[in-house]
Short mmCIF file of N, CA and C in Angstrom, two decimals:
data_model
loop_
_atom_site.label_atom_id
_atom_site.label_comp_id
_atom_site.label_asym_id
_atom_site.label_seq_id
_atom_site.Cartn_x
_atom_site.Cartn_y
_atom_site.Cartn_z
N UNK A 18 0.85 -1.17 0.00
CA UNK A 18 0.00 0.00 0.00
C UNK A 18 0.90 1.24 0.00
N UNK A 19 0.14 1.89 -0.66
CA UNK A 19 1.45 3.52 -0.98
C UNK A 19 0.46 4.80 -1.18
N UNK A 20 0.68 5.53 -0.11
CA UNK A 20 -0.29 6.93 0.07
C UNK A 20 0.67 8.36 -0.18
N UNK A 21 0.02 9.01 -0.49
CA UNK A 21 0.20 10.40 -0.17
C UNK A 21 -0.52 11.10 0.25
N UNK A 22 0.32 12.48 1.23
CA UNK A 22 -0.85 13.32 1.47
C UNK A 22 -1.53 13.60 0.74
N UNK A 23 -2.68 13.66 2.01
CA UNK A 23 -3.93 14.56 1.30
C UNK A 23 -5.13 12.97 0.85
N UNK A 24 -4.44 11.85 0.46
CA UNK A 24 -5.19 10.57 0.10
C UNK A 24 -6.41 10.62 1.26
N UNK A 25 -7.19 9.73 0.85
CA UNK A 25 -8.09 9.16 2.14
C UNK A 25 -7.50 8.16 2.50
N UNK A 26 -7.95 7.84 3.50
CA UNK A 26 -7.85 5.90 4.21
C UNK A 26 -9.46 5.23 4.48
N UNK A 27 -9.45 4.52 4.22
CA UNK A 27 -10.80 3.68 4.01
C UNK A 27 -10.82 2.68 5.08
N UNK A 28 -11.19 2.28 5.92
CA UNK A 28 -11.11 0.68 6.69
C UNK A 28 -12.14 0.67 6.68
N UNK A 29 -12.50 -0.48 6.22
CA UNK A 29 -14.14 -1.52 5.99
C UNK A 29 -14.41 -2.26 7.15
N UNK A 30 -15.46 -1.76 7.59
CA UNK A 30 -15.84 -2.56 9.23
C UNK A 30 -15.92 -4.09 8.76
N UNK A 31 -15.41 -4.71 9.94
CA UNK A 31 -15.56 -6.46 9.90
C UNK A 31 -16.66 -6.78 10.41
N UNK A 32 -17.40 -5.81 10.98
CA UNK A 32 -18.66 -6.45 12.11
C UNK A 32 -19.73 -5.87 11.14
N UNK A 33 -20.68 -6.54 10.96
CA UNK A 33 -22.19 -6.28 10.77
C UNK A 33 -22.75 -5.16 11.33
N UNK A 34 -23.27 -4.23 10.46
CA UNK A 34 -23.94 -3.29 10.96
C UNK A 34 -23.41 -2.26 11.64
N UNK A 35 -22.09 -2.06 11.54
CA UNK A 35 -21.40 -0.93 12.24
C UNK A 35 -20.49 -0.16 10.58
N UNK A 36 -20.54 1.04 10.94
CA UNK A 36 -19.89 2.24 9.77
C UNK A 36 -18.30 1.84 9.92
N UNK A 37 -17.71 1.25 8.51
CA UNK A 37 -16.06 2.13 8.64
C UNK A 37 -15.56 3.58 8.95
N UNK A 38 -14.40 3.32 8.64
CA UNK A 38 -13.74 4.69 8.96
C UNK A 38 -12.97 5.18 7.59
N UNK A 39 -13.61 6.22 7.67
CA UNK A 39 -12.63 7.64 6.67
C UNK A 39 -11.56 8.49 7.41
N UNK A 40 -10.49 8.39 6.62
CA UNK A 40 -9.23 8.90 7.35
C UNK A 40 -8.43 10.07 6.47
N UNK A 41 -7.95 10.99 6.39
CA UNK A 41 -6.96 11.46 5.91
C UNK A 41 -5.70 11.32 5.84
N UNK A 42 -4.69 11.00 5.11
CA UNK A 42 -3.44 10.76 5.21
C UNK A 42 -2.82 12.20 5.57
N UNK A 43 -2.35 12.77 6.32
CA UNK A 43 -1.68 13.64 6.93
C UNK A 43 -0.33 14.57 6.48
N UNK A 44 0.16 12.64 7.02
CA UNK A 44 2.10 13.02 6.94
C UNK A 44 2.31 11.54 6.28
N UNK A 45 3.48 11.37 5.82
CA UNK A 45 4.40 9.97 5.14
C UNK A 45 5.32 9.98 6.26
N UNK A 46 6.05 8.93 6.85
CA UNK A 46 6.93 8.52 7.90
C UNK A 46 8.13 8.20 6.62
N UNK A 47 7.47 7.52 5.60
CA UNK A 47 8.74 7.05 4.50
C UNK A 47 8.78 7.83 3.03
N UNK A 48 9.43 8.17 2.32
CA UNK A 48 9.27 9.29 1.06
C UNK A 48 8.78 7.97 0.26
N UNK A 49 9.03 7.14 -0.14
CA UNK A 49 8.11 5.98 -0.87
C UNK A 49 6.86 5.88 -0.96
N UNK A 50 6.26 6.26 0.70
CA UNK A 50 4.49 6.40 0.62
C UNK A 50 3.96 5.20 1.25
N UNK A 51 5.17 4.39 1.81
CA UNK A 51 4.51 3.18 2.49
C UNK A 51 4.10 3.58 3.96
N UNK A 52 3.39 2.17 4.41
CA UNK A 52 2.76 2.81 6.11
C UNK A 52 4.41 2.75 7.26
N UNK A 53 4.18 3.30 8.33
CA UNK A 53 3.17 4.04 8.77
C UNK A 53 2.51 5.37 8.13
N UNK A 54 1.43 5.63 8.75
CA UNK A 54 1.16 6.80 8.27
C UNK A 54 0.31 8.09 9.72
N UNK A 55 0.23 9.10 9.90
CA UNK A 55 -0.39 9.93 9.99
C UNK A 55 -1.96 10.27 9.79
N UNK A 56 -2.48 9.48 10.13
CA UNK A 56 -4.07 9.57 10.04
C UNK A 56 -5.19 10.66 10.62
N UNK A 57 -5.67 11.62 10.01
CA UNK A 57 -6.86 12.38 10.95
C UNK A 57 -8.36 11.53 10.25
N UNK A 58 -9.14 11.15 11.52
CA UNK A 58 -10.28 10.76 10.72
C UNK A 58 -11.00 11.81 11.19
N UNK A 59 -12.43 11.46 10.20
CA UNK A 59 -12.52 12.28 10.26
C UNK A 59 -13.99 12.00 10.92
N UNK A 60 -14.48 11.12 11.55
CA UNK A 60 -15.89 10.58 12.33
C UNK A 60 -15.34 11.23 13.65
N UNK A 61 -14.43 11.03 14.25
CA UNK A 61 -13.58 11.49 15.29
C UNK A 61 -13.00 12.58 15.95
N UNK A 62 -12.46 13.34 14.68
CA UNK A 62 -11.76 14.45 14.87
C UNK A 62 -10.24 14.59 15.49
N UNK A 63 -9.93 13.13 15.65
CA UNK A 63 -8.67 13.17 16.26
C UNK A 63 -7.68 12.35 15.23
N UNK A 64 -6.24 12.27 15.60
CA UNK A 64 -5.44 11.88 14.65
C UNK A 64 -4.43 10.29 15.34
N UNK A 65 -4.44 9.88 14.57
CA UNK A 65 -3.83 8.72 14.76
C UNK A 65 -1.93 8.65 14.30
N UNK A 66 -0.76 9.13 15.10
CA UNK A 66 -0.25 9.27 14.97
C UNK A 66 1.04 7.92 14.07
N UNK A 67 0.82 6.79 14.56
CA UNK A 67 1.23 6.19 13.64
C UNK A 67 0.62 4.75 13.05
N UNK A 68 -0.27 5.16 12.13
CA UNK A 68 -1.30 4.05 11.82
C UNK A 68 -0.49 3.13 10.21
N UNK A 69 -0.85 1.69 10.96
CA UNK A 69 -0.29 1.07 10.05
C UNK A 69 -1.52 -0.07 9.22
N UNK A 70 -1.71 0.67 8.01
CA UNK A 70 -3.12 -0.10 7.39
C UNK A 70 -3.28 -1.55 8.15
N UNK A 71 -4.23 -2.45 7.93
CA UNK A 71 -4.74 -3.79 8.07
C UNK A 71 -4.87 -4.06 6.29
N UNK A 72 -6.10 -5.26 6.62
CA UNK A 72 -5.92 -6.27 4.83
C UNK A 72 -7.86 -5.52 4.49
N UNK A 73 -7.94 -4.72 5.40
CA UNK A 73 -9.28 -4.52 5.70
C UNK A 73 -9.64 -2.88 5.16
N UNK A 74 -8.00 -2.33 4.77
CA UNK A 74 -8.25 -0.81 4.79
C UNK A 74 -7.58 -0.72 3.05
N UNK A 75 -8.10 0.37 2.42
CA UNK A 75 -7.31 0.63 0.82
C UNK A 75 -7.24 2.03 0.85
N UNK A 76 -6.61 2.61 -0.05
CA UNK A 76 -6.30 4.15 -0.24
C UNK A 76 -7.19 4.57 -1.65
N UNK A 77 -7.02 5.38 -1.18
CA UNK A 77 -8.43 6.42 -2.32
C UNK A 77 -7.33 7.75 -2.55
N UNK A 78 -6.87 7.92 -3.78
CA UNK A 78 -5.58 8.73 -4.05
C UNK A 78 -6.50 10.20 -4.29
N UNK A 79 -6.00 11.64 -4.20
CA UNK A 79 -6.44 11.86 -3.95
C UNK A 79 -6.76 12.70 -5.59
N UNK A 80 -6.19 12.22 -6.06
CA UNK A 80 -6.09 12.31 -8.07
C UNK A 80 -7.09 11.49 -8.69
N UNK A 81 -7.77 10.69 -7.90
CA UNK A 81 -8.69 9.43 -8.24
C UNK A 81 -10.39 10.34 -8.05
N UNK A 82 -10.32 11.10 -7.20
CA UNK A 82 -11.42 11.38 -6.83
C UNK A 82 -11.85 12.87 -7.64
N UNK A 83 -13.21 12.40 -8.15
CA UNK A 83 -13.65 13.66 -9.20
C UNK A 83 -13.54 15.43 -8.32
N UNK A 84 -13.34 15.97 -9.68
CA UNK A 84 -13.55 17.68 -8.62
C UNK A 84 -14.59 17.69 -8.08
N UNK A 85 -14.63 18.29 -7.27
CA UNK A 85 -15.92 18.85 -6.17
C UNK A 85 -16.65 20.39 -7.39
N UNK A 86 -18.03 19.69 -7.27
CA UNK A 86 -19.00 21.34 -7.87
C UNK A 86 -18.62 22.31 -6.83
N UNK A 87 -18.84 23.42 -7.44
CA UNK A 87 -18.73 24.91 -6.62
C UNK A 87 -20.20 25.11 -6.47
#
């Protein structure tokens, strides 16, 4: 897995009936883009200082995602 700022973070709940989590990638720990990473989610408001994905989480780049309407 390989992020840059500004990406989202995605983790897909394992349990039934409960919401994942949306994250912001922050900061890079490595110039490559691998984990750890710098996470603010954003259900929360707080930041996860060194989060290291699961097989459960993918990145959403942030070049992937259409412009926003004005």
């Amino acid at each position: 897995m390989k992020a840059s700022v500004g990406d989202r973070l995605i983790v897909e709940s394992i349990h039934r009936g409960r919401a994942g989590r949306i994250g912001i990638v922050m900061a890079l720990y490595h110039t490559d883009g691998s984990p750890p990473y710098l996470v603010r989610w954003l259900d929360e408001e707080r930041e996860t200082l060194c989060f290291y994905p699961g097989p459960d989480a993918r990145i959403e780049h942030s070049w992937e995602r259409l412009p926003e309407s004005p």
